[in-house]
Amino acid sequence: MGNEQEFQDLLQRVGLDREEISQRLRFLDWSAADVEQLGRHSAGLQPAHAGFLEQLYQRLGEFPATAAIVNDPATISRLKHSQGDYYQRLWNGPYDRDYVLDRLRIGWIHQKIGVDLKWYLGAYRLYLHEMLDGLLGAHPASTAFASLLKAVFFDIGLALDTYSAAQRKALEDSEARFARALRGANDGLWDWHVDHDQLYLSERWASMLELHRDQLGSGSAGWFARVHPDDLGGLRRAIDAHLQGSTPSLHHEYRIRRHNGSYLWVLVRGVAERIGQDQRRMAGSQTDISQHRAAQEQLQHAARHDPLTGLANRDRLAELLAQALQRQGRAGAREAALLFIDLDRFKLINDSLGHHIGDHVLVEVARRLGQCLRPGDHLIRFGGDEFVVLLDDLACIADAERVAQRMLDSLQPPLQVQEHQLVVSISIGIAALSEENAGLDSLQAADLALYRAKAAGKAQFARYSTEMQAQAQHQLELQSALSRALARDEFSLVYQPICQLDQAQPYLVAVEALLRWQHKGQAVSPLEFIPCLEESGAILAVGDWVLRQACAQVRHWQLAGQTALRCSVNLSSRQLQQADFAARVADILRESGLPPASLVLEITESQLMEDSAQTLACLRELASLGIQLALDDFGTGYSSLGYLKRFPLHILKVDKSFISGTPEDGDSRLISRAIIGLGLSLGLEVVAEGVERSEHLDFLRSEGCRLAQGYWFSRPRPPVELERLFSGEDCFEGLYCLLQAQPALSLP
Ligand code: C2E
Ligand code: MG
Ligand code: MG
């Protein structure tokens, strides 16, 4: 800071305004008479003035401290000269603003060069003494007054001592407090004269970086050069924003380089102030926040990762996706893909072995999946048993299929979890990241593909296609149409005869009720709409309707003469999962009057797998009512012999896919033979499905299979057509005569 500036600061601090000066003069009783008095003696006291100066310099020479300042004749004569002027001015005035300023400036200079106040006071005492002498001469009163002056000046010195000591103490206390607070806060301090680029940094500021103050230079360059390149712009912007008044203070976190080259997270705080017109100064503190940052980062990590597997979680996926999409937007970007992965039948593991084992399985699966990835790919636990993989930087999207295949293969070897050996499979949906998927985002597209992979039999991958999307759309439309179909009376039942083969002429013993849906004037295949009903849950209401309808119909035919006619009805797994299902069936039987023994309920193997405990309980209850249970489509699913023993089954239906190959195809023949043999040996009735040709019939007969259905006998038909058959008005395919051969089944 320039000298003049320093003096101006001091003046402000002294705070002598017009009012203060006039008050002081009033208290001194200063008046025009005083001016006149002094003026009158001015000339007469010239010799006394000169004498005083001689005396003063002689005295100053006697004390070592003052002698050191006034030590050569040239200085002495210059000082005497200016002192002479000064004392003249003191005597004569005028005591105006200039006078006051000059006095203050001289006092400031003296203080700066180290002239102690006591020499000052002593000089004034000597001056008054000499002037007294000059006015009164050696008068007894003047001698006494001279002595009094000495005592008074001694006291003035003491009074000033106490005042200044007390002020110094207050200042020191506050400084000590400040220093203590600083030590406690452990903060570094900085003080920057922005326009002169003079920077003061405290020792602590430097030591935080394992540096000494003098290693940092005196300008801001030493500071900014150590700021992390990624953070420098931000810091400068924060400083500028505050200097321009857009922020109330500077408050900014950034990284700064330590002596050893590593970076430290710090928080800089500061405020700017204006000095004069155009000078700015900014000062503040700097705090080491590395620990706080580390804790924060740990929290952030925890918030974006799954605690069980340690993988990134869904929140993190959102970030990764956003970044990947941004990269995709750039020119020359390579392909990227999402894999949506779901464990097949994980619920079964959780339910049967407990969540603890389930957790181990998830961890192990995550580990194996992770091993199929390259660095730069991401594996995310999406939730539950769902994982998502983000594959970046692919040459072509087919590479994603290769990764998916690797993942499927990685789960081939069984998992060893504690004492359990578990076979776990996954299904995978694949979607390209960049793809505009007809309104779907990539994740939804991959999810849709996953759904397809599951529907196609699990343990495989499927890649998203626009047809898939169209299909899903179609599915949705179907679902909404289906939800209204029951109320609109769009459903109907057809019945397919099931025939007994043990006589020369097969004869009709049962019918299988099959659901039909007439939508917009067109018949929709049950293979299409039944899964749809199952998914929406509408199958419960529709299933009830089918049962009620079929039971009533067959009971009607029984009463009309087909007394031994049995009725087969297909069930969905969701129906079996209802706790009150058996009771509902009992009600329906009661309402229709159909004997329980006339009802056959058909279930498939996959239904038995869904929720075995509930399903088993339900099936037992149904069996105890006297209802017959048939295992439908046997051979197409797991064909588990365990199920045949465990569940209370009465009938086994051999799937039409085997029958259609007989007798020409060797495998079909062998499998059909094995299934028929298996059923018979377990004491079950065996029904062959899909009999279309007389060769099929011959084969079945030769294998001892007693029951069959298929187009050879009759397609599924509406009730009126069956009634024409029963009445003998009509005969379809080869059935007419068969009915004749079976009096019990003919109409009265
Ligand atoms: P499913 O229970 O195995 O029914 C037999 C299917 O084979 C019927 O198909 C029938 O028309 C067909 N079929 C019969 N004989 C022959 C033949 O000689 N050759 C060929 N190629 N096919 C033959 P549909 O009616 O299309 O029904 C398909 C499936 O839909 C049924 O298979 C059944 O699982 C399901 N389904 C039908 N109605 C219902 C129902 O009311 N409830 C439930 N839950 N499922 C039903
Ligand atoms: Mg069936
Ligand atoms: Mg079947």
Short mmCIF file of N, CA and C in Angstrom, two decimals, residues 497 508 511 562 713-714 717 719-740 745-747:
data_model
loop_
_atom_site.label_atom_id
_atom_site.label_comp_id
_atom_site.label_asym_id
_atom_site.label_seq_id
_atom_site.Cartn_x
_atom_site.Cartn_y
_atom_site.Cartn_z
N PRO A 497 -65.04 -84.73 -29.47
CA PRO A 497 -65.27 -86.07 -28.91
C PRO A 497 -63.96 -86.79 -28.54
N LEU A 508 -67.89 -92.97 -28.59
CA LEU A 508 -67.68 -91.70 -27.90
C LEU A 508 -67.95 -91.84 -26.40
N VAL A 511 -66.28 -85.59 -24.06
CA VAL A 511 -65.99 -84.46 -24.95
C VAL A 511 -65.03 -83.52 -24.22
N GLN A 562 -77.23 -89.23 -23.12
CA GLN A 562 -75.81 -89.63 -23.11
C GLN A 562 -75.38 -89.78 -21.65
N PHE A 713 -61.67 -88.63 -35.74
CA PHE A 713 -63.02 -88.86 -35.21
C PHE A 713 -63.90 -87.64 -35.46
N SER A 714 -63.37 -86.53 -35.04
CA SER A 714 -64.14 -85.30 -35.22
C SER A 714 -63.31 -84.08 -34.81
N ARG A 717 -66.53 -79.24 -32.26
CA ARG A 717 -67.75 -78.77 -32.92
C ARG A 717 -68.67 -78.04 -31.94
N PRO A 719 -72.18 -77.13 -30.03
CA PRO A 719 -73.16 -78.06 -29.43
C PRO A 719 -74.23 -78.53 -30.40
N VAL A 720 -74.74 -77.63 -31.25
CA VAL A 720 -75.83 -78.08 -32.15
C VAL A 720 -75.39 -79.22 -33.03
N GLU A 721 -74.16 -79.16 -33.50
CA GLU A 721 -73.67 -80.22 -34.39
C GLU A 721 -73.56 -81.54 -33.63
N LEU A 722 -73.11 -81.44 -32.37
CA LEU A 722 -73.02 -82.67 -31.58
C LEU A 722 -74.41 -83.25 -31.34
N GLU A 723 -75.36 -82.35 -31.14
CA GLU A 723 -76.72 -82.83 -30.89
C GLU A 723 -77.27 -83.57 -32.11
N ARG A 724 -76.88 -83.08 -33.29
CA ARG A 724 -77.32 -83.79 -34.51
C ARG A 724 -76.69 -85.17 -34.58
N LEU A 725 -75.48 -85.25 -34.07
CA LEU A 725 -74.80 -86.55 -34.02
C LEU A 725 -75.53 -87.47 -33.06
N PHE A 726 -75.79 -86.92 -31.87
CA PHE A 726 -76.47 -87.73 -30.86
C PHE A 726 -77.84 -88.21 -31.35
N SER A 727 -78.53 -87.35 -32.11
CA SER A 727 -79.88 -87.70 -32.54
C SER A 727 -79.85 -88.60 -33.77
N GLY A 728 -78.67 -88.78 -34.35
CA GLY A 728 -78.54 -89.64 -35.51
C GLY A 728 -78.85 -88.90 -36.80
N GLU A 729 -79.12 -87.60 -36.75
CA GLU A 729 -79.40 -86.85 -37.96
C GLU A 729 -78.15 -86.69 -38.80
N ASP A 730 -77.04 -86.77 -38.17
CA ASP A 730 -75.79 -86.46 -38.87
C ASP A 730 -74.74 -87.46 -38.42
N CYS A 731 -73.74 -87.61 -39.24
CA CYS A 731 -72.57 -88.34 -38.76
C CYS A 731 -71.34 -87.66 -39.32
N PHE A 732 -70.38 -87.38 -38.44
CA PHE A 732 -69.19 -86.73 -38.97
C PHE A 732 -68.03 -87.71 -39.03
N GLU A 733 -67.23 -87.45 -40.02
CA GLU A 733 -66.07 -88.29 -40.26
C GLU A 733 -66.45 -89.75 -40.02
N GLY A 734 -65.85 -90.49 -39.15
CA GLY A 734 -66.18 -91.89 -38.96
C GLY A 734 -67.01 -92.18 -37.73
N LEU A 735 -67.64 -91.13 -37.14
CA LEU A 735 -68.25 -91.32 -35.84
C LEU A 735 -69.66 -91.90 -35.84
N TYR A 736 -70.40 -91.64 -36.94
CA TYR A 736 -71.83 -91.97 -36.95
C TYR A 736 -72.11 -93.39 -36.47
N CYS A 737 -71.44 -94.33 -37.14
CA CYS A 737 -71.70 -95.71 -36.79
C CYS A 737 -71.19 -96.06 -35.40
N LEU A 738 -70.15 -95.32 -34.98
CA LEU A 738 -69.61 -95.61 -33.66
C LEU A 738 -70.67 -95.37 -32.61
N LEU A 739 -71.42 -94.31 -32.83
CA LEU A 739 -72.45 -94.01 -31.85
C LEU A 739 -73.54 -95.08 -31.85
N GLN A 740 -73.81 -95.54 -33.03
CA GLN A 740 -74.81 -96.60 -33.12
C GLN A 740 -74.38 -97.82 -32.32
N LEU A 745 -74.71 -94.31 -25.33
CA LEU A 745 -74.44 -92.93 -25.69
C LEU A 745 -75.45 -92.37 -26.69
N SER A 746 -76.31 -93.23 -27.18
CA SER A 746 -77.25 -92.71 -28.18
C SER A 746 -78.45 -92.05 -27.49
N LEU A 747 -79.03 -91.19 -28.23
CA LEU A 747 -80.16 -90.46 -27.65
C LEU A 747 -81.36 -91.40 -27.53
#
